Amino acid sequence: MHFSSTAALLALPLLATADVPEYQAQFQQYLGQAQGYVEKFASKIPSPNRYDDAAAAAAKSGSDKISTLGLHNWKNTLYEPVTSGSATPEEWWLLITGGNKTCFGRCGQVEAAFNETAAKFATDDKAPHMALLNCDDQPVLCNAWSAAAGNLWILEMLPEPSNINIWSKRLNMTTTTSDDLVQLHKNGYKEEAHLHDGLFHPFNGAIAQNGLSTVVGYVLWAFSLVPSWAFMIFVSFFSRRMMSGRMEDQMRGGPRPAATGQAAPRQ
Protein backbone atom coordinates (compact mmCIF):
# COMPACT_ATOMS: atom_id res chain seq x y z
CA MET A 1 0.00 0.00 0.00
CA HIS A 2 1.39 3.42 -0.95
CA PHE A 3 0.82 6.53 1.15
CA SER A 4 0.94 10.07 -0.17
CA SER A 5 3.23 12.72 1.33
CA THR A 6 0.16 14.48 2.69
CA ALA A 7 -0.90 11.35 4.54
CA ALA A 8 2.62 11.02 5.90
CA LEU A 9 2.53 14.56 7.26
CA LEU A 10 -0.80 13.94 8.98
CA ALA A 11 0.40 10.68 10.51
CA LEU A 12 3.63 12.05 11.99
CA PRO A 13 2.29 13.24 15.37
CA LEU A 14 0.59 9.90 16.10
CA LEU A 15 3.52 7.74 15.08
CA ALA A 16 6.07 9.92 16.86
CA THR A 17 4.36 9.33 20.21
CA ALA A 18 3.86 5.59 19.75
CA ASP A 19 6.28 3.52 21.81
CA VAL A 20 6.16 0.53 19.44
CA PRO A 21 9.19 -0.48 17.32
CA GLU A 22 7.08 -1.08 14.21
CA TYR A 23 5.42 2.32 14.54
CA GLN A 24 8.75 4.02 15.18
CA ALA A 25 10.15 2.47 11.99
CA GLN A 26 7.07 3.58 10.08
CA PHE A 27 7.45 7.06 11.60
CA GLN A 28 11.02 7.30 10.31
CA GLN A 29 9.81 6.24 6.86
CA TYR A 30 7.04 8.85 6.86
CA LEU A 31 9.43 11.45 8.24
CA GLY A 32 11.75 10.92 5.29
CA GLN A 33 8.84 11.23 2.87
CA ALA A 34 7.60 14.41 4.54
CA GLN A 35 11.02 16.02 4.61
CA GLY A 36 11.62 15.19 0.96
CA TYR A 37 8.25 16.60 -0.05
CA VAL A 38 8.68 19.86 1.87
CA GLU A 39 12.30 20.34 0.80
CA LYS A 40 11.28 19.85 -2.84
CA PHE A 41 8.49 22.38 -2.41
CA ALA A 42 10.73 24.83 -0.53
CA SER A 43 13.40 24.65 -3.23
CA LYS A 44 10.93 26.24 -5.65
CA ILE A 45 10.22 29.18 -3.33
CA PRO A 46 12.58 32.19 -3.38
CA SER A 47 14.60 32.08 -0.16
CA PRO A 48 13.58 34.75 2.36
CA ASN A 49 16.96 34.48 4.09
CA ARG A 50 19.68 37.08 3.59
CA TYR A 51 23.30 36.62 4.65
CA ASP A 52 26.19 38.99 3.92
CA ASP A 53 29.25 36.72 3.93
CA ALA A 54 31.74 39.59 3.74
CA ALA A 55 30.16 41.52 6.60
CA ALA A 56 29.86 38.37 8.71
CA ALA A 57 33.53 37.48 8.14
CA ALA A 58 34.59 41.03 9.05
CA ALA A 59 32.53 40.97 12.26
CA LYS A 60 33.97 37.62 13.31
CA SER A 61 37.61 38.50 12.61
CA GLY A 62 37.31 42.09 13.87
CA SER A 63 37.95 43.44 17.32
CA ASP A 64 34.44 42.54 18.54
CA LYS A 65 34.66 38.88 17.44
CA ILE A 66 30.92 38.54 16.83
CA SER A 67 29.61 35.58 14.83
CA THR A 68 26.54 36.03 12.64
CA LEU A 69 24.17 33.08 12.59
CA GLY A 70 22.21 31.95 9.53
CA LEU A 71 20.14 28.95 8.57
CA HIS A 72 23.14 27.46 6.78
CA ASN A 73 25.81 27.87 9.48
CA TRP A 74 24.28 28.20 12.94
CA LYS A 75 25.02 24.68 14.11
CA ASN A 76 28.62 24.55 12.87
CA THR A 77 29.25 27.99 14.38
CA LEU A 78 27.97 27.10 17.83
CA TYR A 79 29.81 23.78 17.94
CA GLU A 80 33.06 25.20 16.53
CA PRO A 81 34.77 25.96 19.89
CA VAL A 82 33.47 22.77 21.56
CA THR A 83 36.16 20.17 22.28
CA SER A 84 35.27 16.52 21.78
CA GLY A 85 34.80 14.74 25.11
CA SER A 86 34.72 17.98 27.10
CA ALA A 87 32.50 18.10 30.18
CA THR A 88 32.83 21.88 30.54
CA PRO A 89 30.33 23.76 28.40
CA GLU A 90 31.36 26.51 26.01
CA GLU A 91 29.29 29.58 26.78
CA TRP A 92 27.67 31.53 23.96
CA TRP A 93 25.75 34.77 24.26
CA LEU A 94 23.31 35.09 21.38
CA LEU A 95 21.34 38.29 20.84
CA ILE A 96 18.09 37.83 18.93
CA THR A 97 17.71 41.09 17.05
CA GLY A 98 15.90 42.45 14.03
CA GLY A 99 14.94 45.46 11.97
CA ASN A 100 11.69 47.18 11.10
CA LYS A 101 9.78 43.96 10.40
CA THR A 102 10.56 41.87 13.47
CA CYS A 103 11.68 44.50 15.98
CA PHE A 104 9.74 47.53 14.71
CA GLY A 105 12.98 49.49 14.60
CA ARG A 106 13.49 49.29 18.40
CA CYS A 107 16.52 46.96 18.54
CA GLY A 108 19.17 49.60 17.78
CA GLN A 109 19.88 50.49 21.41
CA VAL A 110 20.22 46.94 22.69
CA GLU A 111 22.25 45.84 19.67
CA ALA A 112 24.69 48.73 20.16
CA ALA A 113 25.05 47.74 23.83
CA PHE A 114 25.68 44.13 22.83
CA ASN A 115 28.35 45.12 20.30
CA GLU A 116 30.08 47.33 22.89
CA THR A 117 30.01 44.45 25.36
CA ALA A 118 31.51 42.11 22.77
CA ALA A 119 34.45 44.49 22.36
CA LYS A 120 35.05 44.35 26.12
CA PHE A 121 34.75 40.57 26.23
CA ALA A 122 37.10 40.09 23.26
CA THR A 123 40.20 40.53 25.44
CA ASP A 124 38.96 38.21 28.20
CA ASP A 125 39.72 34.51 27.71
CA LYS A 126 37.00 33.57 30.21
CA ALA A 127 34.33 35.64 28.53
CA PRO A 128 31.56 34.00 26.48
CA HIS A 129 31.53 33.72 22.71
CA MET A 130 29.26 36.32 21.12
CA ALA A 131 26.79 35.92 18.24
CA LEU A 132 23.91 37.75 16.57
CA LEU A 133 20.75 36.42 14.92
CA ASN A 134 18.82 39.00 12.89
CA CYS A 135 15.23 37.86 12.40
CA ASP A 136 14.69 40.28 9.51
CA ASP A 137 17.51 38.53 7.65
CA GLN A 138 16.82 35.00 8.91
CA PRO A 139 13.02 34.65 9.32
CA VAL A 140 13.01 30.88 8.79
CA LEU A 141 15.54 30.22 11.56
CA CYS A 142 13.77 32.57 13.98
CA ASN A 143 10.44 30.88 13.26
CA ALA A 144 11.97 27.42 13.63
CA TRP A 145 13.22 28.40 17.08
CA SER A 146 10.24 30.60 17.98
CA ALA A 147 12.87 33.22 18.82
CA ALA A 148 11.64 36.76 19.46
CA ALA A 149 13.75 39.85 18.87
CA GLY A 150 15.05 41.54 22.02
CA ASN A 151 15.95 38.33 23.83
CA LEU A 152 19.38 37.27 24.98
CA TRP A 153 20.02 33.54 24.80
CA ILE A 154 22.91 32.06 26.75
CA LEU A 155 23.81 28.63 25.43
CA GLU A 156 25.91 26.09 27.29
CA MET A 157 27.38 24.07 24.44
CA LEU A 158 28.58 20.50 25.01
CA PRO A 159 29.75 17.85 22.50
CA GLU A 160 27.03 16.09 20.55
CA PRO A 161 24.73 14.38 21.36
CA SER A 162 24.56 15.98 24.83
CA ASN A 163 21.52 18.05 25.75
CA ILE A 164 22.14 21.78 25.52
CA ASN A 165 20.94 24.19 28.18
CA ILE A 166 19.72 27.57 26.95
CA TRP A 167 19.03 30.43 29.35
CA SER A 168 16.83 33.26 28.10
CA LYS A 169 16.59 36.83 29.32
CA ARG A 170 14.34 39.54 27.92
CA LEU A 171 16.29 42.79 27.50
CA ASN A 172 14.83 46.25 27.90
CA MET A 173 14.86 47.79 24.44
CA THR A 174 15.40 51.37 25.58
CA THR A 175 17.47 51.22 28.75
CA THR A 176 19.89 48.28 28.32
CA THR A 177 23.54 49.37 28.29
CA SER A 178 26.87 47.63 27.95
CA ASP A 179 27.44 48.05 31.68
CA ASP A 180 24.23 46.12 32.36
CA LEU A 181 25.44 43.19 30.27
CA VAL A 182 28.89 43.21 31.83
CA GLN A 183 27.28 43.21 35.27
CA LEU A 184 25.05 40.31 34.20
CA HIS A 185 28.16 38.33 33.37
CA LYS A 186 29.81 39.18 36.70
CA ASN A 187 26.75 38.38 38.81
CA GLY A 188 25.86 35.19 36.98
CA TYR A 189 23.09 34.97 34.42
CA LYS A 190 21.19 32.12 36.07
CA GLU A 191 19.78 34.45 38.71
CA GLU A 192 18.15 36.75 36.12
CA ALA A 193 17.48 34.42 33.19
CA HIS A 194 15.15 31.45 32.94
CA LEU A 195 15.87 28.04 31.47
CA HIS A 196 14.51 27.83 27.94
CA ASP A 197 12.82 24.58 26.92
CA GLY A 198 9.83 23.33 25.01
CA LEU A 199 8.87 22.11 21.57
CA PHE A 200 10.95 24.69 19.67
CA HIS A 201 14.23 24.22 21.55
CA PRO A 202 16.95 24.19 18.84
CA PHE A 203 18.63 21.07 20.25
CA ASN A 204 16.44 19.32 22.82
CA GLY A 205 12.97 20.05 21.46
CA ALA A 206 10.85 17.41 19.76
CA ILE A 207 10.89 19.32 16.47
CA ALA A 208 14.69 19.43 16.37
CA GLN A 209 15.03 15.83 17.59
CA ASN A 210 12.97 14.69 14.61
CA GLY A 211 14.86 16.84 12.11
CA LEU A 212 11.87 19.05 11.34
CA SER A 213 13.19 22.46 12.43
CA THR A 214 13.78 23.81 8.93
CA VAL A 215 10.45 22.45 7.68
CA VAL A 216 8.55 24.01 10.58
CA GLY A 217 10.46 27.26 10.12
CA TYR A 218 9.37 27.55 6.49
CA VAL A 219 5.76 26.65 7.31
CA LEU A 220 5.48 29.24 10.10
CA TRP A 221 7.21 31.85 7.95
CA ALA A 222 4.71 31.19 5.15
CA PHE A 223 1.78 31.58 7.56
CA SER A 224 3.23 34.87 8.78
CA LEU A 225 2.87 36.24 5.25
CA VAL A 226 -0.91 35.75 5.26
CA PRO A 227 -2.61 39.01 6.38
CA SER A 228 -5.03 38.86 9.28
CA TRP A 229 -7.95 39.98 7.11
CA ALA A 230 -7.48 36.89 4.92
CA PHE A 231 -7.99 34.64 7.97
CA MET A 232 -11.10 36.61 8.91
CA ILE A 233 -12.55 36.15 5.43
CA PHE A 234 -11.81 32.42 5.57
CA VAL A 235 -13.45 32.04 9.00
CA SER A 236 -16.47 34.04 7.86
CA PHE A 237 -16.82 31.96 4.68
CA PHE A 238 -16.44 28.69 6.61
CA SER A 239 -19.03 29.76 9.20
CA ARG A 240 -21.54 30.70 6.50
CA ARG A 241 -21.06 27.35 4.79
CA MET A 242 -21.61 25.53 8.07
CA MET A 243 -24.82 27.44 8.84
CA SER A 244 -26.07 26.97 5.29
CA GLY A 245 -25.44 23.23 5.51
CA ARG A 246 -27.38 22.94 8.78
CA MET A 247 -30.38 24.79 7.37
CA GLU A 248 -30.44 22.58 4.28
CA ASP A 249 -30.36 19.45 6.46
CA GLN A 250 -33.30 20.72 8.54
CA MET A 251 -35.32 21.52 5.41
CA ARG A 252 -34.72 18.06 3.95
CA GLY A 253 -35.85 16.47 7.21
CA GLY A 254 -39.27 18.14 7.03
CA PRO A 255 -41.09 19.65 10.02
CA ARG A 256 -39.42 19.04 13.34
CA PRO A 257 -41.31 16.76 15.80
CA ALA A 258 -43.36 18.51 18.47
CA ALA A 259 -41.87 18.82 21.92
CA THR A 260 -43.22 16.57 24.70
CA GLY A 261 -46.48 17.92 26.14
CA GLN A 262 -47.33 19.99 23.08
CA ALA A 263 -49.88 19.20 20.42
CA ALA A 264 -48.56 18.35 17.02
CA PRO A 265 -49.36 20.95 14.35
CA ARG A 266 -52.47 20.25 12.25
CA GLN A 267 -51.90 19.14 8.70
mmCIF file of C-alpha atoms in Angstrom:
data_model
loop_
_atom_site.group_PDB
_atom_site.id
_atom_site.type_symbol
_atom_site.label_atom_id
_atom_site.label_comp_id
_atom_site.label_asym_id
_atom_site.label_seq_id
_atom_site.Cartn_x
_atom_site.Cartn_y
_atom_site.Cartn_z
ATOM 1 C CA MET A 1 0.000 0.000 0.000
ATOM 2 C CA HIS A 2 1.392 3.421 -0.945
ATOM 3 C CA PHE A 3 0.822 6.531 1.155
ATOM 4 C CA SER A 4 0.944 10.073 -0.171
ATOM 5 C CA SER A 5 3.229 12.716 1.333
ATOM 6 C CA THR A 6 0.162 14.484 2.693
ATOM 7 C CA ALA A 7 -0.897 11.353 4.543
ATOM 8 C CA ALA A 8 2.623 11.019 5.896
ATOM 9 C CA LEU A 9 2.530 14.556 7.256
ATOM 10 C CA LEU A 10 -0.803 13.936 8.981
ATOM 11 C CA ALA A 11 0.402 10.682 10.512
ATOM 12 C CA LEU A 12 3.634 12.048 11.987
ATOM 13 C CA PRO A 13 2.291 13.245 15.367
ATOM 14 C CA LEU A 14 0.595 9.905 16.103
ATOM 15 C CA LEU A 15 3.523 7.742 15.078
ATOM 16 C CA ALA A 16 6.070 9.918 16.862
ATOM 17 C CA THR A 17 4.363 9.333 20.215
ATOM 18 C CA ALA A 18 3.864 5.593 19.751
ATOM 19 C CA ASP A 19 6.276 3.515 21.808
ATOM 20 C CA VAL A 20 6.157 0.530 19.440
ATOM 21 C CA PRO A 21 9.194 -0.482 17.317
ATOM 22 C CA GLU A 22 7.079 -1.081 14.209
ATOM 23 C CA TYR A 23 5.417 2.320 14.540
ATOM 24 C CA GLN A 24 8.754 4.022 15.177
ATOM 25 C CA ALA A 25 10.152 2.471 11.994
ATOM 26 C CA GLN A 26 7.067 3.578 10.083
ATOM 27 C CA PHE A 27 7.453 7.058 11.599
ATOM 28 C CA GLN A 28 11.021 7.298 10.308
ATOM 29 C CA GLN A 29 9.808 6.242 6.861
ATOM 30 C CA TYR A 30 7.044 8.853 6.856
ATOM 31 C CA LEU A 31 9.435 11.447 8.242
ATOM 32 C CA GLY A 32 11.754 10.916 5.292
ATOM 33 C CA GLN A 33 8.841 11.233 2.870
ATOM 34 C CA ALA A 34 7.598 14.409 4.540
ATOM 35 C CA GLN A 35 11.018 16.020 4.606
ATOM 36 C CA GLY A 36 11.621 15.185 0.959
ATOM 37 C CA TYR A 37 8.249 16.596 -0.054
ATOM 38 C CA VAL A 38 8.680 19.862 1.869
ATOM 39 C CA GLU A 39 12.304 20.337 0.799
ATOM 40 C CA LYS A 40 11.282 19.851 -2.839
ATOM 41 C CA PHE A 41 8.491 22.380 -2.415
ATOM 42 C CA ALA A 42 10.728 24.834 -0.527
ATOM 43 C CA SER A 43 13.401 24.649 -3.227
ATOM 44 C CA LYS A 44 10.926 26.239 -5.655
ATOM 45 C CA ILE A 45 10.225 29.179 -3.333
ATOM 46 C CA PRO A 46 12.579 32.185 -3.384
ATOM 47 C CA SER A 47 14.596 32.084 -0.163
ATOM 48 C CA PRO A 48 13.577 34.752 2.361
ATOM 49 C CA ASN A 49 16.960 34.485 4.086
ATOM 50 C CA ARG A 50 19.681 37.082 3.590
ATOM 51 C CA TYR A 51 23.297 36.621 4.647
ATOM 52 C CA ASP A 52 26.190 38.986 3.923
ATOM 53 C CA ASP A 53 29.253 36.716 3.932
ATOM 54 C CA ALA A 54 31.735 39.593 3.736
ATOM 55 C CA ALA A 55 30.160 41.522 6.602
ATOM 56 C CA ALA A 56 29.862 38.368 8.709
ATOM 57 C CA ALA A 57 33.529 37.480 8.141
ATOM 58 C CA ALA A 58 34.591 41.029 9.050
ATOM 59 C CA ALA A 59 32.534 40.970 12.265
ATOM 60 C CA LYS A 60 33.970 37.615 13.307
ATOM 61 C CA SER A 61 37.612 38.497 12.615
ATOM 62 C CA GLY A 62 37.307 42.093 13.873
ATOM 63 C CA SER A 63 37.949 43.436 17.320
ATOM 64 C CA ASP A 64 34.437 42.541 18.545
ATOM 65 C CA LYS A 65 34.664 38.884 17.442
ATOM 66 C CA ILE A 66 30.921 38.541 16.831
ATOM 67 C CA SER A 67 29.610 35.582 14.832
ATOM 68 C CA THR A 68 26.538 36.030 12.640
ATOM 69 C CA LEU A 69 24.165 33.080 12.585
ATOM 70 C CA GLY A 70 22.214 31.953 9.533
ATOM 71 C CA LEU A 71 20.139 28.954 8.574
ATOM 72 C CA HIS A 72 23.137 27.457 6.778
ATOM 73 C CA ASN A 73 25.810 27.867 9.480
ATOM 74 C CA TRP A 74 24.281 28.195 12.944
ATOM 75 C CA LYS A 75 25.017 24.675 14.115
ATOM 76 C CA ASN A 76 28.616 24.550 12.875
ATOM 77 C CA THR A 77 29.251 27.989 14.376
ATOM 78 C CA LEU A 78 27.966 27.101 17.830
ATOM 79 C CA TYR A 79 29.813 23.780 17.937
ATOM 80 C CA GLU A 80 33.055 25.195 16.527
ATOM 81 C CA PRO A 81 34.769 25.957 19.887
ATOM 82 C CA VAL A 82 33.466 22.769 21.555
ATOM 83 C CA THR A 83 36.157 20.173 22.276
ATOM 84 C CA SER A 84 35.272 16.522 21.781
ATOM 85 C CA GLY A 85 34.800 14.744 25.113
ATOM 86 C CA SER A 86 34.722 17.980 27.099
ATOM 87 C CA ALA A 87 32.497 18.098 30.181
ATOM 88 C CA THR A 88 32.828 21.877 30.539
ATOM 89 C CA PRO A 89 30.329 23.759 28.397
ATOM 90 C CA GLU A 90 31.362 26.511 26.011
ATOM 91 C CA GLU A 91 29.290 29.581 26.785
ATOM 92 C CA TRP A 92 27.665 31.528 23.958
ATOM 93 C CA TRP A 93 25.748 34.774 24.265
ATOM 94 C CA LEU A 94 23.307 35.094 21.379
ATOM 95 C CA LEU A 95 21.338 38.285 20.844
ATOM 96 C CA ILE A 96 18.094 37.831 18.934
ATOM 97 C CA THR A 97 17.707 41.086 17.051
ATOM 98 C CA GLY A 98 15.898 42.446 14.027
ATOM 99 C CA GLY A 99 14.941 45.465 11.967
ATOM 100 C CA ASN A 100 11.690 47.182 11.103
ATOM 101 C CA LYS A 101 9.776 43.955 10.398
ATOM 102 C CA THR A 102 10.560 41.873 13.472
ATOM 103 C CA CYS A 103 11.676 44.498 15.980
ATOM 104 C CA PHE A 104 9.744 47.532 14.711
ATOM 105 C CA GLY A 105 12.981 49.493 14.601
ATOM 106 C CA ARG A 106 13.489 49.286 18.396
ATOM 107 C CA CYS A 107 16.518 46.961 18.540
ATOM 108 C CA GLY A 108 19.168 49.598 17.782
ATOM 109 C CA GLN A 109 19.877 50.491 21.412
ATOM 110 C CA VAL A 110 20.221 46.940 22.690
ATOM 111 C CA GLU A 111 22.254 45.836 19.665
ATOM 112 C CA ALA A 112 24.685 48.727 20.160
ATOM 113 C CA ALA A 113 25.046 47.740 23.835
ATOM 114 C CA PHE A 114 25.682 44.129 22.827
ATOM 115 C CA ASN A 115 28.355 45.123 20.300
ATOM 116 C CA GLU A 116 30.076 47.332 22.891
ATOM 117 C CA THR A 117 30.014 44.449 25.363
ATOM 118 C CA ALA A 118 31.508 42.109 22.765
ATOM 119 C CA ALA A 119 34.446 44.488 22.358
ATOM 120 C CA LYS A 120 35.046 44.352 26.123
ATOM 121 C CA PHE A 121 34.753 40.566 26.227
ATOM 122 C CA ALA A 122 37.104 40.092 23.259
ATOM 123 C CA THR A 123 40.201 40.526 25.442
ATOM 124 C CA ASP A 124 38.963 38.212 28.203
ATOM 125 C CA ASP A 125 39.724 34.509 27.707
ATOM 126 C CA LYS A 126 36.999 33.570 30.210
ATOM 127 C CA ALA A 127 34.326 35.645 28.526
ATOM 128 C CA PRO A 128 31.563 33.997 26.479
ATOM 129 C CA HIS A 129 31.535 33.719 22.708
ATOM 130 C CA MET A 130 29.265 36.316 21.116
ATOM 131 C CA ALA A 131 26.787 35.924 18.244
ATOM 132 C CA LEU A 132 23.910 37.746 16.565
ATOM 133 C CA LEU A 133 20.746 36.421 14.921
ATOM 134 C CA ASN A 134 18.821 38.995 12.893
ATOM 135 C CA CYS A 135 15.230 37.859 12.402
ATOM 136 C CA ASP A 136 14.690 40.282 9.511
ATOM 137 C CA ASP A 137 17.508 38.533 7.646
ATOM 138 C CA GLN A 138 16.818 35.001 8.911
ATOM 139 C CA PRO A 139 13.023 34.647 9.323
ATOM 140 C CA VAL A 140 13.015 30.878 8.785
ATOM 141 C CA LEU A 141 15.536 30.218 11.558
ATOM 142 C CA CYS A 142 13.769 32.566 13.975
ATOM 143 C CA ASN A 143 10.436 30.880 13.261
ATOM 144 C CA ALA A 144 11.975 27.423 13.628
ATOM 145 C CA TRP A 145 13.220 28.402 17.085
ATOM 146 C CA SER A 146 10.237 30.600 17.978
ATOM 147 C CA ALA A 147 12.870 33.218 18.816
ATOM 148 C CA ALA A 148 11.642 36.758 19.462
ATOM 149 C CA ALA A 149 13.754 39.852 18.870
ATOM 150 C CA GLY A 150 15.045 41.537 22.018
ATOM 151 C CA ASN A 151 15.946 38.331 23.835
ATOM 152 C CA LEU A 152 19.384 37.267 24.980
ATOM 153 C CA TRP A 153 20.021 33.540 24.795
ATOM 154 C CA ILE A 154 22.909 32.061 26.755
ATOM 155 C CA LEU A 155 23.814 28.634 25.425
ATOM 156 C CA GLU A 156 25.914 26.089 27.289
ATOM 157 C CA MET A 157 27.375 24.066 24.438
ATOM 158 C CA LEU A 158 28.585 20.501 25.015
ATOM 159 C CA PRO A 159 29.754 17.852 22.504
ATOM 160 C CA GLU A 160 27.035 16.092 20.554
ATOM 161 C CA PRO A 161 24.728 14.382 21.357
ATOM 162 C CA SER A 162 24.564 15.982 24.828
ATOM 163 C CA ASN A 163 21.523 18.047 25.746
ATOM 164 C CA ILE A 164 22.145 21.776 25.518
ATOM 165 C CA ASN A 165 20.939 24.193 28.183
ATOM 166 C CA ILE A 166 19.724 27.567 26.948
ATOM 167 C CA TRP A 167 19.026 30.427 29.345
ATOM 168 C CA SER A 168 16.826 33.260 28.103
ATOM 169 C CA LYS A 169 16.588 36.835 29.317
ATOM 170 C CA ARG A 170 14.342 39.539 27.917
ATOM 171 C CA LEU A 171 16.291 42.787 27.499
ATOM 172 C CA ASN A 172 14.832 46.250 27.899
ATOM 173 C CA MET A 173 14.862 47.794 24.441
ATOM 174 C CA THR A 174 15.396 51.367 25.583
ATOM 175 C CA THR A 175 17.473 51.223 28.747
ATOM 176 C CA THR A 176 19.887 48.280 28.323
ATOM 177 C CA THR A 177 23.538 49.369 28.294
ATOM 178 C CA SER A 178 26.866 47.626 27.955
ATOM 179 C CA ASP A 179 27.438 48.050 31.680
ATOM 180 C CA ASP A 180 24.232 46.117 32.360
ATOM 181 C CA LEU A 181 25.438 43.188 30.268
ATOM 182 C CA VAL A 182 28.893 43.215 31.831
ATOM 183 C CA GLN A 183 27.275 43.209 35.265
ATOM 184 C CA LEU A 184 25.049 40.313 34.205
ATOM 185 C CA HIS A 185 28.165 38.330 33.365
ATOM 186 C CA LYS A 186 29.805 39.181 36.699
ATOM 187 C CA ASN A 187 26.754 38.384 38.809
ATOM 188 C CA GLY A 188 25.859 35.189 36.979
ATOM 189 C CA TYR A 189 23.088 34.967 34.420
ATOM 190 C CA LYS A 190 21.195 32.120 36.068
ATOM 191 C CA GLU A 191 19.781 34.453 38.705
ATOM 192 C CA GLU A 192 18.154 36.748 36.122
ATOM 193 C CA ALA A 193 17.484 34.418 33.189
ATOM 194 C CA HIS A 194 15.151 31.455 32.944
ATOM 195 C CA LEU A 195 15.873 28.036 31.467
ATOM 196 C CA HIS A 196 14.514 27.831 27.940
ATOM 197 C CA ASP A 197 12.815 24.582 26.922
ATOM 198 C CA GLY A 198 9.826 23.327 25.012
ATOM 199 C CA LEU A 199 8.868 22.109 21.570
ATOM 200 C CA PHE A 200 10.946 24.692 19.666
ATOM 201 C CA HIS A 201 14.227 24.223 21.549
ATOM 202 C CA PRO A 202 16.955 24.194 18.837
ATOM 203 C CA PHE A 203 18.633 21.072 20.254
ATOM 204 C CA ASN A 204 16.442 19.323 22.824
ATOM 205 C CA GLY A 205 12.970 20.053 21.458
ATOM 206 C CA ALA A 206 10.846 17.407 19.759
ATOM 207 C CA ILE A 207 10.885 19.316 16.466
ATOM 208 C CA ALA A 208 14.695 19.434 16.373
ATOM 209 C CA GLN A 209 15.029 15.834 17.586
ATOM 210 C CA ASN A 210 12.967 14.691 14.605
ATOM 211 C CA GLY A 211 14.856 16.839 12.113
ATOM 212 C CA LEU A 212 11.873 19.055 11.341
ATOM 213 C CA SER A 213 13.187 22.459 12.430
ATOM 214 C CA THR A 214 13.777 23.808 8.927
ATOM 215 C CA VAL A 215 10.453 22.447 7.678
ATOM 216 C CA VAL A 216 8.546 24.012 10.576
ATOM 217 C CA GLY A 217 10.464 27.261 10.117
ATOM 218 C CA TYR A 218 9.369 27.545 6.491
ATOM 219 C CA VAL A 219 5.755 26.649 7.315
ATOM 220 C CA LEU A 220 5.484 29.240 10.101
ATOM 221 C CA TRP A 221 7.211 31.852 7.951
ATOM 222 C CA ALA A 222 4.708 31.189 5.152
ATOM 223 C CA PHE A 223 1.785 31.577 7.561
ATOM 224 C CA SER A 224 3.226 34.869 8.784
ATOM 225 C CA LEU A 225 2.869 36.238 5.251
ATOM 226 C CA VAL A 226 -0.906 35.747 5.261
ATOM 227 C CA PRO A 227 -2.613 39.006 6.376
ATOM 228 C CA SER A 228 -5.033 38.859 9.284
ATOM 229 C CA TRP A 229 -7.946 39.980 7.109
ATOM 230 C CA ALA A 230 -7.478 36.887 4.925
ATOM 231 C CA PHE A 231 -7.987 34.636 7.969
ATOM 232 C CA MET A 232 -11.098 36.610 8.911
ATOM 233 C CA ILE A 233 -12.546 36.153 5.427
ATOM 234 C CA PHE A 234 -11.813 32.417 5.572
ATOM 235 C CA VAL A 235 -13.448 32.040 9.003
ATOM 236 C CA SER A 236 -16.473 34.037 7.859
ATOM 237 C CA PHE A 237 -16.817 31.963 4.684
ATOM 238 C CA PHE A 238 -16.439 28.695 6.612
ATOM 239 C CA SER A 239 -19.034 29.765 9.204
ATOM 240 C CA ARG A 240 -21.543 30.703 6.502
ATOM 241 C CA ARG A 241 -21.061 27.347 4.785
ATOM 242 C CA MET A 242 -21.613 25.525 8.072
ATOM 243 C CA MET A 243 -24.821 27.443 8.838
ATOM 244 C CA SER A 244 -26.073 26.973 5.291
ATOM 245 C CA GLY A 245 -25.440 23.227 5.509
ATOM 246 C CA ARG A 246 -27.375 22.936 8.778
ATOM 247 C CA MET A 247 -30.377 24.787 7.373
ATOM 248 C CA GLU A 248 -30.440 22.579 4.281
ATOM 249 C CA ASP A 249 -30.356 19.451 6.465
ATOM 250 C CA GLN A 250 -33.296 20.717 8.536
ATOM 251 C CA MET A 251 -35.319 21.522 5.414
ATOM 252 C CA ARG A 252 -34.721 18.061 3.949
ATOM 253 C CA GLY A 253 -35.853 16.465 7.207
ATOM 254 C CA GLY A 254 -39.273 18.141 7.032
ATOM 255 C CA PRO A 255 -41.095 19.647 10.017
ATOM 256 C CA ARG A 256 -39.419 19.044 13.336
ATOM 257 C CA PRO A 257 -41.308 16.760 15.803
ATOM 258 C CA ALA A 258 -43.357 18.510 18.467
ATOM 259 C CA ALA A 259 -41.872 18.817 21.916
ATOM 260 C CA THR A 260 -43.225 16.571 24.701
ATOM 261 C CA GLY A 261 -46.475 17.916 26.141
ATOM 262 C CA GLN A 262 -47.332 19.992 23.082
ATOM 263 C CA ALA A 263 -49.883 19.204 20.420
ATOM 264 C CA ALA A 264 -48.562 18.351 17.023
ATOM 265 C CA PRO A 265 -49.358 20.952 14.350
ATOM 266 C CA ARG A 266 -52.473 20.248 12.250
ATOM 267 C CA GLN A 267 -51.899 19.144 8.700
#
